[in-house]
Short mmCIF file of C-alpha atoms (C1' of nucleotides) in Angstrom, two decimals:
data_model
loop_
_atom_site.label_atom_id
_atom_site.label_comp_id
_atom_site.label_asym_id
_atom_site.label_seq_id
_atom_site.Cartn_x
_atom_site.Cartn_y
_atom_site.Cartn_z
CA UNK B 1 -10.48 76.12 -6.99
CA UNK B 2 -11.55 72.41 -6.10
CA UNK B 3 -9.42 70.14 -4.76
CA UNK B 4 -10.80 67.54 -6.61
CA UNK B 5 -11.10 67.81 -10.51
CA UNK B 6 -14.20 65.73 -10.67
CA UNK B 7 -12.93 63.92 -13.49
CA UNK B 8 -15.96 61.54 -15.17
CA UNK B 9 -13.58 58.51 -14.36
CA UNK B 10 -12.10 58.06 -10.80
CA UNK B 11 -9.68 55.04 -10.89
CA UNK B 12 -8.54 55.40 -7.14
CA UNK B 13 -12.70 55.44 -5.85
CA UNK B 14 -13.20 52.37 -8.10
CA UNK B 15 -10.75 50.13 -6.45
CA UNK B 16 -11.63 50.81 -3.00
CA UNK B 17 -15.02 50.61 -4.14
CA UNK B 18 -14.01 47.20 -5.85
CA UNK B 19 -12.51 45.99 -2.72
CA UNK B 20 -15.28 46.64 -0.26
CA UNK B 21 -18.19 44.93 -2.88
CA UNK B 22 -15.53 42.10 -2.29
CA UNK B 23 -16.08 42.09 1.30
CA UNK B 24 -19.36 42.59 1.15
CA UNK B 25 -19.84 39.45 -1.02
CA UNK B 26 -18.10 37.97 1.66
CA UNK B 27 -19.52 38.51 4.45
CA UNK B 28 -23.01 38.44 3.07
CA UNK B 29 -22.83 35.06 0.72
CA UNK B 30 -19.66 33.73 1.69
CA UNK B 31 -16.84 33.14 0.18
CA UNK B 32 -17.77 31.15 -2.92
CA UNK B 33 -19.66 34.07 -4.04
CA UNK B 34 -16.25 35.74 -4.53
CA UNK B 35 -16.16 35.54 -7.36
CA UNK B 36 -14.88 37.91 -10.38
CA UNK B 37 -17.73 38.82 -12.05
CA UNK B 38 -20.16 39.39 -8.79
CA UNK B 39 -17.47 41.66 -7.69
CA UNK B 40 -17.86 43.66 -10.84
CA UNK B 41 -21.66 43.43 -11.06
CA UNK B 42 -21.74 45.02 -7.40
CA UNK B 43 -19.54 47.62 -8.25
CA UNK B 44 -21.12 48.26 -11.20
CA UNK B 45 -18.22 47.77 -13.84
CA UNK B 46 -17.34 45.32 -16.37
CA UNK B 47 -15.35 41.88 -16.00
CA UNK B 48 -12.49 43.58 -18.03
CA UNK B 49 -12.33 47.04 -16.27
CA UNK B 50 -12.08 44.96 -13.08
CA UNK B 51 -9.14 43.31 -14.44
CA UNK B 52 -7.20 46.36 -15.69
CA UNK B 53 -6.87 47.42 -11.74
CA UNK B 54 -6.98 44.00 -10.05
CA UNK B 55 -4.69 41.58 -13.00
CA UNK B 56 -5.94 38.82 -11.21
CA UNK B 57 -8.48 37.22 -8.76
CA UNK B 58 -5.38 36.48 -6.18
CA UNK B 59 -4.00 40.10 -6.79
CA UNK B 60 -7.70 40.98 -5.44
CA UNK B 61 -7.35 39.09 -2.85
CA UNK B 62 -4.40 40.66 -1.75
CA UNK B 63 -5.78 43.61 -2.05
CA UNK B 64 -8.55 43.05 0.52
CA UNK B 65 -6.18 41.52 2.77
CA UNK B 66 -4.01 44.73 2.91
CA UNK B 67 -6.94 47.37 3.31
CA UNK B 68 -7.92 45.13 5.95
CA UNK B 69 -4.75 44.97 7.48
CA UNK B 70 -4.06 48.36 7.34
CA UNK B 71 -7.83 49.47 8.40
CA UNK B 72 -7.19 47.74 12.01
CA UNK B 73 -3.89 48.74 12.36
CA UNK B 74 -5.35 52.27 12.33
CA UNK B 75 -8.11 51.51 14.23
CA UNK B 76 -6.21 49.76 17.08
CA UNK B 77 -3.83 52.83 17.14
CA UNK B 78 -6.45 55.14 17.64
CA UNK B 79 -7.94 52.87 20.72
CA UNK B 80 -4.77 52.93 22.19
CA UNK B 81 -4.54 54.87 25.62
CA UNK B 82 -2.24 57.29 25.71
CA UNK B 83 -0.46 56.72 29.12
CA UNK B 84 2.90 55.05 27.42
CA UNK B 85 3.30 52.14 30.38
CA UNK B 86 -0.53 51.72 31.58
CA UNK B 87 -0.26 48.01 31.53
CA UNK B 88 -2.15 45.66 28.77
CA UNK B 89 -2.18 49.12 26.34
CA UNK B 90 -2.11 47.12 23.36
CA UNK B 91 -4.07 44.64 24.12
CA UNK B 92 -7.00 46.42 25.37
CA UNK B 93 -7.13 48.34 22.14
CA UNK B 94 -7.24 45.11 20.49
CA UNK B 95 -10.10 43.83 22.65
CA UNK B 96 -12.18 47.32 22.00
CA UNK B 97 -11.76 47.43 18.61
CA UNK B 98 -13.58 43.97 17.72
CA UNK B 99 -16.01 44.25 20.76
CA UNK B 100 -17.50 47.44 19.49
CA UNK B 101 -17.16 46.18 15.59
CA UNK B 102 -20.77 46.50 14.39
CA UNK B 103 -21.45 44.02 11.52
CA UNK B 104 -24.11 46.01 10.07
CA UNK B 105 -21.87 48.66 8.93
CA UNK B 106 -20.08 47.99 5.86
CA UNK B 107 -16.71 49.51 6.29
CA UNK B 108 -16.51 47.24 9.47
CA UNK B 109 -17.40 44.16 7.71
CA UNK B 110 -14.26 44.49 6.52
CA UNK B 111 -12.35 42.72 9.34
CA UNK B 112 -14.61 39.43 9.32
CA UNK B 113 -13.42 39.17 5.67
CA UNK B 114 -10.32 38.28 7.59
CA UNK B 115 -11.12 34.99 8.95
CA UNK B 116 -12.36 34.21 5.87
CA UNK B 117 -9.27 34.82 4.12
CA UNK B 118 -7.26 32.83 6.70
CA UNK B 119 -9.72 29.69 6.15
CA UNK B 120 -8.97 29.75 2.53
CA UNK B 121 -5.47 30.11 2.07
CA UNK B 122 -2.76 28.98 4.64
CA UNK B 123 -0.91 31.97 3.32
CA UNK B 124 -2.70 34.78 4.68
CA UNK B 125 -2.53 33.24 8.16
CA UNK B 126 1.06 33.93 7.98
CA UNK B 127 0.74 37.15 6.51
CA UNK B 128 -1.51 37.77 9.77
CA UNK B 129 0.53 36.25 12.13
CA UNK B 130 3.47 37.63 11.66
CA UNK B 131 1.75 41.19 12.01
CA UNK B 132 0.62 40.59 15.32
CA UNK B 133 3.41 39.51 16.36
CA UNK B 134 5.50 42.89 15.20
CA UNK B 135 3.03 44.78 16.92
CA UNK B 136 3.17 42.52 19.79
CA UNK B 137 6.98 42.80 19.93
CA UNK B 138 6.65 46.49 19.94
CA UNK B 139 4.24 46.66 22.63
CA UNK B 140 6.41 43.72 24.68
CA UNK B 141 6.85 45.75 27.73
CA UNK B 142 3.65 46.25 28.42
CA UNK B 143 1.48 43.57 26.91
CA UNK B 144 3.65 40.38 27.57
CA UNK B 145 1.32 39.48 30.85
CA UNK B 146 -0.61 36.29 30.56
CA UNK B 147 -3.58 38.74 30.96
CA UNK B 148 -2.96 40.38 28.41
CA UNK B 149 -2.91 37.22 26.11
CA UNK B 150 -6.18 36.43 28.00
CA UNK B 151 -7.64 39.44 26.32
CA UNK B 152 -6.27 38.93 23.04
CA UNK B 153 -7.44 35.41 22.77
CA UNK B 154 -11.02 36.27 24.38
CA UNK B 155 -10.92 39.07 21.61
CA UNK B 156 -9.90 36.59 19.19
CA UNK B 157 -13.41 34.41 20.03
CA UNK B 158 -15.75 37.27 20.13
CA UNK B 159 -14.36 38.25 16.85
CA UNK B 160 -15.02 34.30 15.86
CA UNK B 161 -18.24 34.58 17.10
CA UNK B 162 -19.03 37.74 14.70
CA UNK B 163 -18.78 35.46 12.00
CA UNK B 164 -21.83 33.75 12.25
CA UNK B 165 -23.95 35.92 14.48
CA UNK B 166 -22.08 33.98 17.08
CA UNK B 167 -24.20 32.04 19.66
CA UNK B 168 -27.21 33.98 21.39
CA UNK B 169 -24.92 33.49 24.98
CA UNK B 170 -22.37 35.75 23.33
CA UNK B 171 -24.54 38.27 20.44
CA UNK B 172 -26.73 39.44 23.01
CA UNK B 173 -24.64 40.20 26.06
CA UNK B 174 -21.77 41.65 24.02
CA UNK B 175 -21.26 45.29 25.89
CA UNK B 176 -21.95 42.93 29.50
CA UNK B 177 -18.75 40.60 27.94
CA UNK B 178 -16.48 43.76 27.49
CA UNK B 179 -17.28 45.33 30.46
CA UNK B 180 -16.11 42.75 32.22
CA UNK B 181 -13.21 41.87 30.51
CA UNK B 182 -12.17 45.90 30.78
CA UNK B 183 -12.00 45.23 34.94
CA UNK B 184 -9.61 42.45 34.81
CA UNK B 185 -6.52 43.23 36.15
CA UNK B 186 -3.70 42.87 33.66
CA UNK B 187 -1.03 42.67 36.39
CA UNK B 188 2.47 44.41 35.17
CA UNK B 189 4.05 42.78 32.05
CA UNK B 190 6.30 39.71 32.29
CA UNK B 191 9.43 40.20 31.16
CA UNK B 192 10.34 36.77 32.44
CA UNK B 193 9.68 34.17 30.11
CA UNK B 194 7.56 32.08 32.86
CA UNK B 195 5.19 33.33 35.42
CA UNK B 196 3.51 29.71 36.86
CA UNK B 197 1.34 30.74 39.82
CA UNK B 198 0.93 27.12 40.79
CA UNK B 199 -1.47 25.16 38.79
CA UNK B 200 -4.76 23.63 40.00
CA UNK L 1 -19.02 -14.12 16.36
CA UNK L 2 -16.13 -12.32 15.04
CA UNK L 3 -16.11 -8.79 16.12
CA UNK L 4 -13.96 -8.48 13.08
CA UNK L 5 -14.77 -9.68 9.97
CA UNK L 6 -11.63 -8.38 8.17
CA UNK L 7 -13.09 -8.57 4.86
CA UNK L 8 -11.58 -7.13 2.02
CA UNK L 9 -13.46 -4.12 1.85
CA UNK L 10 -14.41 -2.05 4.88
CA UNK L 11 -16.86 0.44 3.94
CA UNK L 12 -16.97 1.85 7.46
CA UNK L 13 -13.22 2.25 7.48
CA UNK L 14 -13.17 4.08 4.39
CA UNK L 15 -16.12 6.40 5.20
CA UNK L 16 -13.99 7.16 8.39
CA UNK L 17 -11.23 7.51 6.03
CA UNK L 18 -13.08 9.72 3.95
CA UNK L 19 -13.85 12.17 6.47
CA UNK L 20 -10.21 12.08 7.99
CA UNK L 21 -8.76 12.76 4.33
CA UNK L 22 -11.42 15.87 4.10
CA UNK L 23 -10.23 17.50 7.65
CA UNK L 24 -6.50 17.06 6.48
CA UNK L 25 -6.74 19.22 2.89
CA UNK L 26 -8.87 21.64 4.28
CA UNK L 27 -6.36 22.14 7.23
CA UNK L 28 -3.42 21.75 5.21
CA UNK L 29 -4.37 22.96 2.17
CA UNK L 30 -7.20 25.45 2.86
CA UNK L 31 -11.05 25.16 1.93
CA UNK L 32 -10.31 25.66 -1.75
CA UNK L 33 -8.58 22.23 -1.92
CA UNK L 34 -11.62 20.18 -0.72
CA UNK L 35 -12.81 18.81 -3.98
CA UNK L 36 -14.17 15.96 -4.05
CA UNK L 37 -11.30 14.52 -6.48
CA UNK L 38 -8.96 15.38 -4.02
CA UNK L 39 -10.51 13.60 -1.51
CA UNK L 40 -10.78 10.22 -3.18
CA UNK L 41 -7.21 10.59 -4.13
CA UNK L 42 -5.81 11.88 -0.54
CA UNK L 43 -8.52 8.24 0.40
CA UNK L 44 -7.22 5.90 -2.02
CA UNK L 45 -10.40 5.27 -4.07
CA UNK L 46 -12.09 6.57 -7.19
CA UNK L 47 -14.66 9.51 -7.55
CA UNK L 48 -17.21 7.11 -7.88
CA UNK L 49 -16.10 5.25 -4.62
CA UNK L 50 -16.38 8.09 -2.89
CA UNK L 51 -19.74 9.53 -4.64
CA UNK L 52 -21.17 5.95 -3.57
CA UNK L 53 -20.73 6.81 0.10
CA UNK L 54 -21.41 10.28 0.44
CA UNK L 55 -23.85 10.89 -2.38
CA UNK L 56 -23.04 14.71 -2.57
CA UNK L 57 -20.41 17.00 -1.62
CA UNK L 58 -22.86 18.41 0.44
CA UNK L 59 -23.44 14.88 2.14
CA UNK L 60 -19.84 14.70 2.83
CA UNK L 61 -19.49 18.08 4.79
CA UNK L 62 -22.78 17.43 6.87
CA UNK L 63 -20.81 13.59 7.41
CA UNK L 64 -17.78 15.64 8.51
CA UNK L 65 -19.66 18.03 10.76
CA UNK L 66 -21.14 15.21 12.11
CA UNK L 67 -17.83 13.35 12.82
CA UNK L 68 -16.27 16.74 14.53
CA UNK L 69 -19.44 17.59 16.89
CA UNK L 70 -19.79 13.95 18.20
CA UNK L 71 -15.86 14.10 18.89
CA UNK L 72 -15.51 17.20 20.46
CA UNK L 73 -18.47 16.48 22.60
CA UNK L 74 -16.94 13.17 23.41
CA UNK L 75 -13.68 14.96 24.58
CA UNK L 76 -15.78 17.97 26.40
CA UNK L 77 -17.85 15.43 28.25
CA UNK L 78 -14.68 13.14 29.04
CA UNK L 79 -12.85 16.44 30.62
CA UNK L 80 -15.41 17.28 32.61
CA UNK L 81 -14.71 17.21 36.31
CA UNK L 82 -17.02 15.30 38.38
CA UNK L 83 -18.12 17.37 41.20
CA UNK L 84 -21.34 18.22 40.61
CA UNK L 85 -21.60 21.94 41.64
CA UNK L 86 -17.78 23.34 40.64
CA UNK L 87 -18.24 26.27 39.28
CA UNK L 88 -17.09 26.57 35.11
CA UNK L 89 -17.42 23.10 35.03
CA UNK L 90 -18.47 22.69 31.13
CA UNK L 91 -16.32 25.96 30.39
CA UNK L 92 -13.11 24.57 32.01
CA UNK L 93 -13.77 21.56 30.13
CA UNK L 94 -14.49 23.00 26.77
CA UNK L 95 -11.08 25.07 27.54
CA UNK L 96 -8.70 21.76 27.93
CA UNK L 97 -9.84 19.91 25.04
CA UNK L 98 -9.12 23.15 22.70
CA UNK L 99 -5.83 23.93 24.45
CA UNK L 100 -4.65 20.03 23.96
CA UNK L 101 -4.83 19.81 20.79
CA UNK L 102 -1.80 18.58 18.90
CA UNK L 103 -2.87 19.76 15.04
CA UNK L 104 0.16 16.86 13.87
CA UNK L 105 -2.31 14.49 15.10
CA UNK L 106 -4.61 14.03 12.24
CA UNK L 107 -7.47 12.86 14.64
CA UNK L 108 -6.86 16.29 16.48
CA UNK L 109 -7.15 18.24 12.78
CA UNK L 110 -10.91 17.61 12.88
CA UNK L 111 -11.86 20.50 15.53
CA UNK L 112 -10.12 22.98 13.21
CA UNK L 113 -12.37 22.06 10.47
CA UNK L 114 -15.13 23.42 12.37
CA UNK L 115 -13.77 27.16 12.05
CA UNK L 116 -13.42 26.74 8.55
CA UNK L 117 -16.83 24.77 7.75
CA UNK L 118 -18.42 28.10 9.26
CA UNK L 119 -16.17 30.40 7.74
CA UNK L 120 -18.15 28.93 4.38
CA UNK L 121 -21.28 28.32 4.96
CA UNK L 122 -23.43 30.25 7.30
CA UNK L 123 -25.99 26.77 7.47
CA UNK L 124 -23.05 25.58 9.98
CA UNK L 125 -23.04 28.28 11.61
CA UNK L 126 -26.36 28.13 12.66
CA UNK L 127 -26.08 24.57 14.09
CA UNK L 128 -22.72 24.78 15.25
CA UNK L 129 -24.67 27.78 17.40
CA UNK L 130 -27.12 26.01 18.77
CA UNK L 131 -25.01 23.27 19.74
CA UNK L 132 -22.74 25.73 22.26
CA UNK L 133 -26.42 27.11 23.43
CA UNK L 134 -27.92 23.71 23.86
CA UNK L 135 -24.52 22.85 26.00
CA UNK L 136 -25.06 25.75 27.74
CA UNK L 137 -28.42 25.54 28.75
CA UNK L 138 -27.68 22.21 30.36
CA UNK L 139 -24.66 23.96 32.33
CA UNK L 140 -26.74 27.10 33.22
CA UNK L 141 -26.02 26.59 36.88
CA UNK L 142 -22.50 26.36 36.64
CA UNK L 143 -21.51 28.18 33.66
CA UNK L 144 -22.57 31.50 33.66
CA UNK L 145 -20.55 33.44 35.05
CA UNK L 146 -18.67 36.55 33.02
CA UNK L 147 -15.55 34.23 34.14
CA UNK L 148 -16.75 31.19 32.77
CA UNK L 149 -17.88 33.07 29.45
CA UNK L 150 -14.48 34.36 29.24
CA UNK L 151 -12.97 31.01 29.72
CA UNK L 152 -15.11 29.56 26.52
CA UNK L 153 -14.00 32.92 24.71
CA UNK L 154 -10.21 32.72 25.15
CA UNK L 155 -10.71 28.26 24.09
CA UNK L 156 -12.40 29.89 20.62
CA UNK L 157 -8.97 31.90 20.70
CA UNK L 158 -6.97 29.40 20.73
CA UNK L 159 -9.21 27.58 18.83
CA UNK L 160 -8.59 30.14 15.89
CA UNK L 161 -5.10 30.09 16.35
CA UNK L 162 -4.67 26.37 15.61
CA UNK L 163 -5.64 27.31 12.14
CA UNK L 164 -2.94 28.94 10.42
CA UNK L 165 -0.08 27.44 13.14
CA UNK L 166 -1.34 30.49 15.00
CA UNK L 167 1.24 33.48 15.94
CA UNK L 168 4.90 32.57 17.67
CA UNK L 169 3.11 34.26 20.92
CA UNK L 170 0.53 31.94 20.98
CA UNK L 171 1.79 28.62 19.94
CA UNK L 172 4.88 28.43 21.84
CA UNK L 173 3.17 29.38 25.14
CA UNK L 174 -0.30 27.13 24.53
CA UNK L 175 0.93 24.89 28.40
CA UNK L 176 1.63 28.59 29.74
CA UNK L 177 -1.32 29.63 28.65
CA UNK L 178 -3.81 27.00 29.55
CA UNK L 179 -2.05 27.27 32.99
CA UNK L 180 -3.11 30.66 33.21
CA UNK L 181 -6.45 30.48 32.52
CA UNK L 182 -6.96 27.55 34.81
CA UNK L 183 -6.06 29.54 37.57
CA UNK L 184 -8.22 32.34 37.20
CA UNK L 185 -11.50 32.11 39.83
CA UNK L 186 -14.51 31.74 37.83
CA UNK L 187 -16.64 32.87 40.91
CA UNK L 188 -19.68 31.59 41.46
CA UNK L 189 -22.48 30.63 38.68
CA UNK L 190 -24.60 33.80 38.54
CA UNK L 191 -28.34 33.10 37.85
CA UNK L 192 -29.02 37.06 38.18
CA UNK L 193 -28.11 38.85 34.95
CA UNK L 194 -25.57 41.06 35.65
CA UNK L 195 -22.96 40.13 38.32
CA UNK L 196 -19.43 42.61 38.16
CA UNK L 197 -16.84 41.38 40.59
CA UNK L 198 -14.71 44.81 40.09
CA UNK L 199 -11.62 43.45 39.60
CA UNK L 200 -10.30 39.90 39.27
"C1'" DC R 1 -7.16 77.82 -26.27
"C1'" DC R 2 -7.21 74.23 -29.31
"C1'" DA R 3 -5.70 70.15 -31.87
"C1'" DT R 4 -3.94 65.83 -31.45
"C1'" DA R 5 -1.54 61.90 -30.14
"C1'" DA R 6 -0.62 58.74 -26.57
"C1'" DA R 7 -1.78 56.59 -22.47
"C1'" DA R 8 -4.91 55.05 -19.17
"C1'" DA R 9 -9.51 53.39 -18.05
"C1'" DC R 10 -12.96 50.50 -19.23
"C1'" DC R 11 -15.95 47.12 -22.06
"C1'" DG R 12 -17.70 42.58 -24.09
"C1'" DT R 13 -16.56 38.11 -25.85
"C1'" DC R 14 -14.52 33.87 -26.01
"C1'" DC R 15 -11.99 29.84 -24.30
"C1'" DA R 16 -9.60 26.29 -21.52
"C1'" DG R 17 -9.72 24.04 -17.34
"C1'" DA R 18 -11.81 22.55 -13.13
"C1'" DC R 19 -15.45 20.77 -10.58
"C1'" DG R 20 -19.76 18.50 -9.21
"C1'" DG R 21 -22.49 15.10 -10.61
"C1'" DT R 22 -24.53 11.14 -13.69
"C1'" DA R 23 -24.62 6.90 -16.09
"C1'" DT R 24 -22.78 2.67 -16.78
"C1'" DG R 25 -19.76 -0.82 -16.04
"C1'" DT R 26 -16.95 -4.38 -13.04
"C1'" DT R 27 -15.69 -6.68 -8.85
"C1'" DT R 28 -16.57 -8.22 -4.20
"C1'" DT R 29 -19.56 -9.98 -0.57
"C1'" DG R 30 -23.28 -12.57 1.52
"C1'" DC V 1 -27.31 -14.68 -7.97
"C1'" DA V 2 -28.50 -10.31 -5.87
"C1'" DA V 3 -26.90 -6.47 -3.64
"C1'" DA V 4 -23.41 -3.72 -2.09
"C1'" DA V 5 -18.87 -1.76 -3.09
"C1'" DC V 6 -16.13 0.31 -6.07
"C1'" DA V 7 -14.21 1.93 -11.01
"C1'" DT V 8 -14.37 4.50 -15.54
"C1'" DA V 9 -16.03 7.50 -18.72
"C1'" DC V 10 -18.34 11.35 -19.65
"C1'" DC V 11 -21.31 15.77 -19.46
"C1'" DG V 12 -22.91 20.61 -18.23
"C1'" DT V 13 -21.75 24.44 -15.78
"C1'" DC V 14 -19.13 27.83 -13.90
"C1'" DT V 15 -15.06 30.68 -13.45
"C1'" DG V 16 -10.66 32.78 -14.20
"C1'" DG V 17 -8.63 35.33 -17.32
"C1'" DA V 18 -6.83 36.34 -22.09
"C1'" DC V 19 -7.74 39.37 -25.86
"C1'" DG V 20 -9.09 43.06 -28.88
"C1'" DG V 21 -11.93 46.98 -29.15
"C1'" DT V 22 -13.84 51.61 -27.40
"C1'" DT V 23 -14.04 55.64 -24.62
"C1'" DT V 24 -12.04 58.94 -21.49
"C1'" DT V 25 -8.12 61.45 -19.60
"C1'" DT V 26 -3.74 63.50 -19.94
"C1'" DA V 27 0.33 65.32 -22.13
"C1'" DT V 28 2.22 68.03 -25.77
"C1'" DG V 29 3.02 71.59 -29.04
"C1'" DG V 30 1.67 75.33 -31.50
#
DNA sequence: CCATAAAAACCGTCCAGACGGTATGTTTTG
DNA sequence: CAAAACATACCGTCTGGACGGTTTTTATGG
């Protein structure tokens, strides 16, 4: 017996379907091109069947921003290293996952969309904050190091960099950038609130 | 000769004006807000004052990526440490401006327009590219080092985080951070290609 | 297994508001 | 007075989304 009915109409394929011709727009034309009806062109529905699942352009929106969300979650989980205090666990996961992000594929255009989101609406950046830092709280024992910030933020500017092809000094060397960054030594985590090794 | 007229009208002021208005909705209110109603109301003049300076809405983004290159490079330049041959020189420099940045300054709001300038329009992108490359190319003796690189990646970190207020774990920390960074040994510039340290 | 009614999925049109831009004044400056 | 600096009024377009209609799926009862 099939697992799947095969019914004619399948609601649950068209919104994800929905949602990644929204990303796609995106990433491709920017984000004035997000608009309703190229969404629906692109997914090949109607204005009005787009509404029935989306009610609204924001409700789209939020949408995106939750697949996304919960895409890199998963993603980061899986790139975590199993050994429970190697130090910088979380961290490094971060880092792999948007080093090895190749724009070309469409399910990982997804995470671009992401910046893009946070430039439009002051909301979202919230939304995003406050999720890294739960999963930074959760991971405080071993990713508190100032290293291990150091390889957030540098992940943080390669991802930047993504967005617009990112300048030729960082597209083209991108597996010579994480190599590197992968034999930095993330030290133990700082529990202590301050760890000043002297300045300049 | 006065150096000041003081006349009634200032058009330079207000194009300044103009600009400064732009970077403050878009950072406090998101891309979405810049409308060109909403600048001339945030400026103090009408539509058609505005429209007289900046003939297009187009014109007034390409004045406002204008106004944000010339300043950052101003402030990279000024940071700068004179010794000729110290190695990261531009990337150290590029670092401090980004990490000083006090977003309630509304001078200091300008840089984070950049990030959301190319989040919208890949045409920025492009030249916001070749400006880093062009930098770069004058620096190639000091600044290309995998440590150096890193340094520019972890500024377009906290670069990114400026934009939404950033998480609790970055924006409470940004002296901590910046300390950090500025202690790590950039190593020499490395001409050759490839150049792994093992280790930090 | 079928008939049928209800619900869900989807379509196509229309409209109000917003936005960029123009055209035409009116005031200020030199 | 001429030109620059600004104001006011208005237009065409685009977009979100409301609305009513049509088709498909599901539930129900015999």
């Amino acid at each position: 017996m099939m697992t799947r009915p095969q019914r004619k109409n399948n609601p649950a394929a068209l919104r994800l379907r929905l949602l990644d011709c929204a990303a796609t727009l995106i990433v491709d034309h920017g984000v004035p091109a997000l608009t309703l009806e190229n969404v629906a062109r692109e997914a090949g529905v109607s204005k009005g069947g787009l509404l029935h699942h989306y009610s609204s352009k924001d409700a789209l929106i939020g949408g995106l921003f939750d697949m996304v969300v919960e895409w890199f979650g998963s993603q980061v989980d899986a790139a975590i290293e199993p050994e429970e205090n190697r130090p910088a666990r979380f961290s490094r996961a971060y880092l792999q996952v948007i080093a090895n992000i190749d724009m070309s594929v469409p399910a990982e255009k997804r995470l671009a969309v992401l910046i893009l989101m946070l430039s439009s609406d002051p909301h979202y950046c919230a939304r995003w904050n406050s999720w890294v830092d739960e999963r930074l709280r959760e991971h405080h024992r071993t990713d508190t190091s100032p290293m291990a910030r150091t390889l957030r933020l540098a992940a943080d500017g390669l991802w930047l960099s993504d967005l617009g092809g990112g300048p030729d000094s960082v597209s083209s060397k991108r597996g010579e950038i994480l190599q590197f960054l992968q034999t930095l030594d993330p030290g133990p985590a700082t529990s202590t609130p301050h760890a000043d090794k002297g300045g300049q």
